[in-house]
Short mmCIF file of C-alpha atoms in Angstrom, two decimals:
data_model
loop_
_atom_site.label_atom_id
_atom_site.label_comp_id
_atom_site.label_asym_id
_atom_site.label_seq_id
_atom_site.Cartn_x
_atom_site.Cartn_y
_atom_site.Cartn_z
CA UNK A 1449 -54.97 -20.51 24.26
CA UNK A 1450 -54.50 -23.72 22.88
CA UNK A 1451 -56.65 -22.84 19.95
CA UNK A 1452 -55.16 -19.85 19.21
CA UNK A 1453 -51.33 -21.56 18.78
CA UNK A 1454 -53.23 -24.82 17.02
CA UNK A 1455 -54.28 -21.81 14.74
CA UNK A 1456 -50.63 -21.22 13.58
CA UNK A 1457 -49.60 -22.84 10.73
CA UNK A 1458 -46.52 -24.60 9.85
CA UNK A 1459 -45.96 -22.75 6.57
CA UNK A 1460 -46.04 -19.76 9.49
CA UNK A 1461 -42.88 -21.73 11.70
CA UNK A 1462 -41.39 -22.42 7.70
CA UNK A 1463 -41.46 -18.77 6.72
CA UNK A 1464 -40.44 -17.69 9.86
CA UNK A 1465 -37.15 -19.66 10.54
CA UNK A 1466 -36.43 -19.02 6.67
CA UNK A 1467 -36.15 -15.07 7.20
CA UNK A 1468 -33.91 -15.63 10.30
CA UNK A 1469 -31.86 -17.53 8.41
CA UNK A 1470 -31.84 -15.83 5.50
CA UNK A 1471 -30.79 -12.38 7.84
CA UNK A 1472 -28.03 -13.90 9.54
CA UNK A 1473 -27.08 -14.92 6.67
CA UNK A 1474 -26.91 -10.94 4.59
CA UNK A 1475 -24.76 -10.23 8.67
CA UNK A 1476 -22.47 -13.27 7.76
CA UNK A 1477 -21.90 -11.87 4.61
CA UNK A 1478 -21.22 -8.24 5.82
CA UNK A 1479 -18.66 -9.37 7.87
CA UNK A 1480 -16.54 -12.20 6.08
CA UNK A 1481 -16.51 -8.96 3.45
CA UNK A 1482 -15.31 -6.72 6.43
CA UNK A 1483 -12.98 -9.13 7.71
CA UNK A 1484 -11.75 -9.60 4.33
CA UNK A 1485 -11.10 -6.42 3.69
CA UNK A 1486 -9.23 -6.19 6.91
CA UNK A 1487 -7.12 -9.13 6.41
CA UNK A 1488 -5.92 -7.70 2.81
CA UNK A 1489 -5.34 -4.10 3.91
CA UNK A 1490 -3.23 -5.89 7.36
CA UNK A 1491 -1.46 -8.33 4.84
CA UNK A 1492 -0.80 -5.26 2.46
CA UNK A 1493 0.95 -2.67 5.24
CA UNK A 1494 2.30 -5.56 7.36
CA UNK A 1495 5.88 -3.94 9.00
CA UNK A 1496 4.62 -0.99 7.92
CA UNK A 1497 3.55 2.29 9.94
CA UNK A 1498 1.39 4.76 9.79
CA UNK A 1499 2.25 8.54 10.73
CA UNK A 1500 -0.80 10.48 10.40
CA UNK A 1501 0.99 14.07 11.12
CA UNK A 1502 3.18 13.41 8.04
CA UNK A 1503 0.37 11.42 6.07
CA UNK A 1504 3.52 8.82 5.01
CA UNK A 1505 4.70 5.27 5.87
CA UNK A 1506 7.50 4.43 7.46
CA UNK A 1507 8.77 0.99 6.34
CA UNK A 1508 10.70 -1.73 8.22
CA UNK A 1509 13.97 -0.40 7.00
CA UNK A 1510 12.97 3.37 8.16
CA UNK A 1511 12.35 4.56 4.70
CA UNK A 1512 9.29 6.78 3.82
CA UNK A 1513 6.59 6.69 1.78
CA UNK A 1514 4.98 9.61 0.20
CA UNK A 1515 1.58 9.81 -1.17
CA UNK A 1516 1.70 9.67 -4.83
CA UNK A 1517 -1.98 8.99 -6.34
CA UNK A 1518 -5.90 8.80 -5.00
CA UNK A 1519 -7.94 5.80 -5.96
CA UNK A 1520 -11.82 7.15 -6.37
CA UNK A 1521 -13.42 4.17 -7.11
CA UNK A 1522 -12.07 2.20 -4.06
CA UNK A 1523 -11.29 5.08 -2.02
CA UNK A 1524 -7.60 4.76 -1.33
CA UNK A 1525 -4.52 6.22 -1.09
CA UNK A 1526 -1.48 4.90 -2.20
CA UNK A 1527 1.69 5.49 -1.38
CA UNK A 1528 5.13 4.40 -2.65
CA UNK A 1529 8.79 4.78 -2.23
CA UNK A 1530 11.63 6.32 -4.02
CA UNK A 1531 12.67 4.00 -6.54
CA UNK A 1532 16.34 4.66 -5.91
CA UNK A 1533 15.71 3.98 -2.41
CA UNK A 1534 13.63 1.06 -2.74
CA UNK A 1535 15.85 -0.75 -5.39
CA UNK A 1536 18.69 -0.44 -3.62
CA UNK A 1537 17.53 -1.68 -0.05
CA UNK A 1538 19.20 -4.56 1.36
CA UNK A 1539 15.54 -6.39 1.35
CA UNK A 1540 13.81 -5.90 -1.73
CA UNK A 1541 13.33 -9.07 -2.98
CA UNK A 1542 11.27 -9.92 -0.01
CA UNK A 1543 9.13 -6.58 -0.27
CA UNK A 1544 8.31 -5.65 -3.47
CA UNK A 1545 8.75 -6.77 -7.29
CA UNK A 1546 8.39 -3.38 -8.96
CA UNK A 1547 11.58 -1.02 -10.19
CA UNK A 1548 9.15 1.89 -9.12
CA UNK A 1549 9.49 1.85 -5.45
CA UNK A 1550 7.27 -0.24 -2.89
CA UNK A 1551 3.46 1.07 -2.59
CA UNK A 1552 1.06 0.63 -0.14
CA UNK A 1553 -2.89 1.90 0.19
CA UNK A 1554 -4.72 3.32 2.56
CA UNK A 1555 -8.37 3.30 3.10
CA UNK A 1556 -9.52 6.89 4.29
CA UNK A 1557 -13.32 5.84 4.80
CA UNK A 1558 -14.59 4.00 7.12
CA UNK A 1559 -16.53 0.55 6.06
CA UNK A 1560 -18.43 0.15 3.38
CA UNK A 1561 -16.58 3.13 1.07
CA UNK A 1562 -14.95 1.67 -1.63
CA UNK A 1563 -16.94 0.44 -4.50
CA UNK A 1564 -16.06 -3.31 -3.60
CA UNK A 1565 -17.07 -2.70 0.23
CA UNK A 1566 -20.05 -1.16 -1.31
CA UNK A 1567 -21.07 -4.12 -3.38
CA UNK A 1568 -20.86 -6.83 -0.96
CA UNK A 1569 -23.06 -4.66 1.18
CA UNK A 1570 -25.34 -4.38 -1.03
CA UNK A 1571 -25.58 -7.92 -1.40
CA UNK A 1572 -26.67 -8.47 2.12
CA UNK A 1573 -29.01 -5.43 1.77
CA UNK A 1574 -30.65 -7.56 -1.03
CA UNK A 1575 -30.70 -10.61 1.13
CA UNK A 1576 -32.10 -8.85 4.22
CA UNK A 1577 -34.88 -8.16 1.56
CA UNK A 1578 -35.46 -11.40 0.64
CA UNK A 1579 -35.80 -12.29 4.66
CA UNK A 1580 -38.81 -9.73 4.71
CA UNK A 1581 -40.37 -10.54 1.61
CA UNK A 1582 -40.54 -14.39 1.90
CA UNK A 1583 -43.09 -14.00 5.30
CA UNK A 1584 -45.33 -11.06 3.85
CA UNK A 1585 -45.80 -13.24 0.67
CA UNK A 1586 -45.89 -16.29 2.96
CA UNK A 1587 -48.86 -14.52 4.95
CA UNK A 1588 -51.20 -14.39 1.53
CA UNK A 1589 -51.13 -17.93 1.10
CA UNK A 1590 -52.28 -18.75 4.49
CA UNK A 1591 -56.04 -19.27 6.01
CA UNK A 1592 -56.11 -18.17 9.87
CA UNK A 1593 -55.71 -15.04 10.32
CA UNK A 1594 -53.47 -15.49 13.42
CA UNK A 1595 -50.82 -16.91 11.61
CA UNK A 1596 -51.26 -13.64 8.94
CA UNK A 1597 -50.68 -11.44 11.85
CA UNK A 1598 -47.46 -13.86 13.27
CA UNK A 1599 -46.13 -13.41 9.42
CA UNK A 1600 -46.34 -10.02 9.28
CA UNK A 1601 -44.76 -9.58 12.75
CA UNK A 1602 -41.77 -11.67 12.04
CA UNK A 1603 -41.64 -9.51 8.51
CA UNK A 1604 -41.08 -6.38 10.96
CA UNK A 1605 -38.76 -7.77 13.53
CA UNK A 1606 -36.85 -8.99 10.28
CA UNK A 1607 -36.80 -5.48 8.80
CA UNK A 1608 -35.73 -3.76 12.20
CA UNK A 1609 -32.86 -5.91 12.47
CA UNK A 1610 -31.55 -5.37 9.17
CA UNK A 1611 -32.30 -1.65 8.97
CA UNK A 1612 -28.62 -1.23 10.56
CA UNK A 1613 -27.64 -2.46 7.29
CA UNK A 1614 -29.50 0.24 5.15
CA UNK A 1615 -28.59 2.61 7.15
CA UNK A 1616 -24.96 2.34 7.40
CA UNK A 1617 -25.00 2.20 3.60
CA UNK A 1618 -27.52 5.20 3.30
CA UNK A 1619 -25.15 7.34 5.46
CA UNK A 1620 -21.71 6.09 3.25
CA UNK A 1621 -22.41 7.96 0.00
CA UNK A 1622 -20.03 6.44 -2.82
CA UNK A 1623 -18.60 9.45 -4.10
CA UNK A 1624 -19.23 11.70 -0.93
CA UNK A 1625 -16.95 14.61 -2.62
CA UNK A 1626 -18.42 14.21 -6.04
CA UNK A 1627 -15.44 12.91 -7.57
CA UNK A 1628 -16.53 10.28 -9.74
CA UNK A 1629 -19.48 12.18 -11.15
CA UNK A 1630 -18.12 15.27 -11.64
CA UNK A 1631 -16.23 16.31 -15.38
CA UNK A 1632 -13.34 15.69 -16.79
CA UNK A 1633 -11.73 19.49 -16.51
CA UNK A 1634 -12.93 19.30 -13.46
CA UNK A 1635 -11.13 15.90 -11.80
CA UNK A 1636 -8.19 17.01 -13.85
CA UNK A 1637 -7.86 20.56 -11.96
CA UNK A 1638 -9.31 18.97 -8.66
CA UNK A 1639 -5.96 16.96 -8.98
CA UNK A 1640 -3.80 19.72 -9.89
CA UNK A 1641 -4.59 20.80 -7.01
CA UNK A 1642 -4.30 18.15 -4.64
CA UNK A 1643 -0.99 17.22 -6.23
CA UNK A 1644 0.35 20.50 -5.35
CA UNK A 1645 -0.99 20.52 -2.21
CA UNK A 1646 1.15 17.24 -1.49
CA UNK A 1647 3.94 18.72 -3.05
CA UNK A 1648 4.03 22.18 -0.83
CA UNK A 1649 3.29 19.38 2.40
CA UNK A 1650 6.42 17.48 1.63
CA UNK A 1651 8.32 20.63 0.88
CA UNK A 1652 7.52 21.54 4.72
CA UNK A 1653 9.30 18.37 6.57
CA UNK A 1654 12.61 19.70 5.56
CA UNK A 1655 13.34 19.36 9.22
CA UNK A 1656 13.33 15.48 9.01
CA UNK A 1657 15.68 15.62 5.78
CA UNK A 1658 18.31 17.62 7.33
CA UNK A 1659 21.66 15.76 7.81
CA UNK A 1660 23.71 18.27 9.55
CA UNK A 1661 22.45 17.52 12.74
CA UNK A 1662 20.52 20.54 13.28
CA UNK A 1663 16.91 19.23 13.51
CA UNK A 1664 15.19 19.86 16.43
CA UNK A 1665 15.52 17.11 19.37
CA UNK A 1666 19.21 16.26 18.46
CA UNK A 1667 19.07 12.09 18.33
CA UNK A 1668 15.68 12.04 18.54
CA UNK A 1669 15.15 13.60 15.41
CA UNK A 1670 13.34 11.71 12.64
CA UNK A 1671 14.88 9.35 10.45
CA UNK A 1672 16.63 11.62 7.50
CA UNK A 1673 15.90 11.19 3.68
CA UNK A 1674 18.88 12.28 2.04
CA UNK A 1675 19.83 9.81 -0.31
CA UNK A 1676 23.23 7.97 0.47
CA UNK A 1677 23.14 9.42 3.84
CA UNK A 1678 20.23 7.09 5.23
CA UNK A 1679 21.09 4.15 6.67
CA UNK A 1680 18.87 0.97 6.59
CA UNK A 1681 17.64 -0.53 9.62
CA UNK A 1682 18.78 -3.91 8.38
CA UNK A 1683 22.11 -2.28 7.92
CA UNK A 1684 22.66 -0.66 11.79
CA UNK A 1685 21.10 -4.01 13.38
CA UNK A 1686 24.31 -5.69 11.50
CA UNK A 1687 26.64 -2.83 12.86
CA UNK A 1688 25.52 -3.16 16.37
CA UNK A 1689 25.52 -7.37 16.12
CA UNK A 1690 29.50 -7.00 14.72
CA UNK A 1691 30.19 -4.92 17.30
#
């Protein structure tokens, strides 16, 4: 027995606690992207809620925002404001900038979509690589053959453990619904009709715009839109404090 372990080489323990390293390091790079990406999307919609029955965000100040555009490359959709609303809101300066209304995205993939997701994943795919390779090639340059077979061991256990990555990435196409690889006529009518189909969906809350009091649930009825008619949270939290 004690032959058989004097057999194993140090380049074997070398190569070895390389490709561990060098696969913790393609998961530590995985997730500072994911967290990342997190962090930015949380910073992004912070005060913000999402109403997945409408598909629209309901600000701090109980305005709404619509869907207006679809990112393909990153996978998002964005969202903004009415300008008239939004530049007119007691809190602007503290939310947004622009004189077209605020915007916000939403991510409707799950990690790694987008094209930036994508890439930093594909970094640790490459370095999960590196892990397996460095032991196999390791395994030439030694004499025993014991510490050939350790080599090419730790070169599996390696590639199991980062097969998660692969896989995950396998099974998240980057255009899933063809969109970037598919011609111009045809993004330009695919929009058409997704911009219509937005349209005909916002045309069917007019419940929640109504300001005659005759949406269903009486005060319980969602905020309405009318313009002028709306008032902003900041606005009632005032009223009730001066009264």
């Amino acid at each position: 027995m004690n032959g058989l372990l004097s057999a194993i080489e140090l380049p074997v323990l070398l190569a070895g606690g390389y490709a561990v390293v060098l696969l913790l390091v393609a998961y530590g790079i995985d997730l500072l992207a994911k967290r990342a990406h997190a962090a930015n999307d949380e910073q992004q919609t912070q005060g913000f809620v999402y109403h997945e029955d409408h598909d629209a965000w309901l600000c701090p100040e109980d305005q709404w925002l619509w869907p207006k555009s679809f990112d393909p490359d990153n996978r998002v959709m964005r969202y903004r404001g009415s300008p008239l609303v939004c530049n007119s809101c007691p809190v602007k300066d503290s939310c947004t900038t622009s004189d077209d209304g605020r915007e916000v995205g939403r991510t409707v993939d799950a990690w790694p979509s987008s094209e930036s997701a994508r890439f930093h994943r594909g970094i640790a795919c490459a370095v999960s690589v590196l892990a397996v390779v460095f032991p196999v090639v390791t395994a030439f340059t030694v004499q025993h053959w014991l510490s050939q077979v350790v080599l090419l061991g730790i070169a599996g256990v390696v590639a199991l453990a980062g097969l998660p990555l692969w896989s995950h990435l396998r099974q998240s196409p980057v255009d899933p619904d063809g969109v970037l690889f598919k011609s111009l006529d045809d993004n330009l009518e695919e929009r058409a009709v997704a911009a219509e189909t937005l349209q005909r969906r916002r045309t069917s809350y007019a419940s929640d715009r109504r300001s005659d009091g005759s949406a269903p649930g009486g005060a319980d009825a969602p905020v309405p839109l009318v313009l002028g008619r709306t008032r902003y949270a900041s606005e009632r939290k005032k009223a009730q404090e001066n009264a």
